[in-house]
């Protein structure tokens, strides 16, 4: 019986040691999982920031392109109007030149007929 009593503290010490080891393992496992979660959250946060930046860049580029497109359309429209005005002016000048030429021909013909004496 004494032997059983003397053996009990050893068994209790073994149980306590085993429990302490188990607790340490669980704490270590918990800490590892916590670190994994923290790293995962940091990665997600980093990815979210990168996505936000890419969206902002995309929006900025879209707005710049829209502005450039609008400016280009306005410039093209202005140039088309200027071209139309120049064509109209050219037509007027051509018509005036034609009238001058016809008048000059008539005057030359009239002058020649006077010189020849057909008047």
mmCIF file of C-alpha atoms in Angstrom, residues 100-112:
data_model
loop_
_atom_site.group_PDB
_atom_site.id
_atom_site.type_symbol
_atom_site.label_atom_id
_atom_site.label_comp_id
_atom_site.label_asym_id
_atom_site.label_seq_id
_atom_site.Cartn_x
_atom_site.Cartn_y
_atom_site.Cartn_z
ATOM 1 C CA UNK A 100 -13.709 89.062 -114.319
ATOM 2 C CA UNK A 101 -12.464 86.816 -117.096
ATOM 3 C CA UNK A 102 -15.757 87.072 -118.979
ATOM 4 C CA UNK A 103 -15.816 90.853 -118.520
ATOM 5 C CA UNK A 104 -12.215 91.083 -119.670
ATOM 6 C CA UNK A 105 -13.006 88.969 -122.748
ATOM 7 C CA UNK A 106 -16.013 91.173 -123.566
ATOM 8 C CA UNK A 107 -13.942 94.316 -123.103
ATOM 9 C CA UNK A 108 -11.125 92.913 -125.239
ATOM 10 C CA UNK A 109 -13.609 91.882 -127.928
ATOM 11 C CA UNK A 110 -15.233 95.315 -127.781
ATOM 12 C CA UNK A 111 -11.816 96.977 -128.010
ATOM 13 C CA UNK A 112 -10.848 94.835 -130.968
#
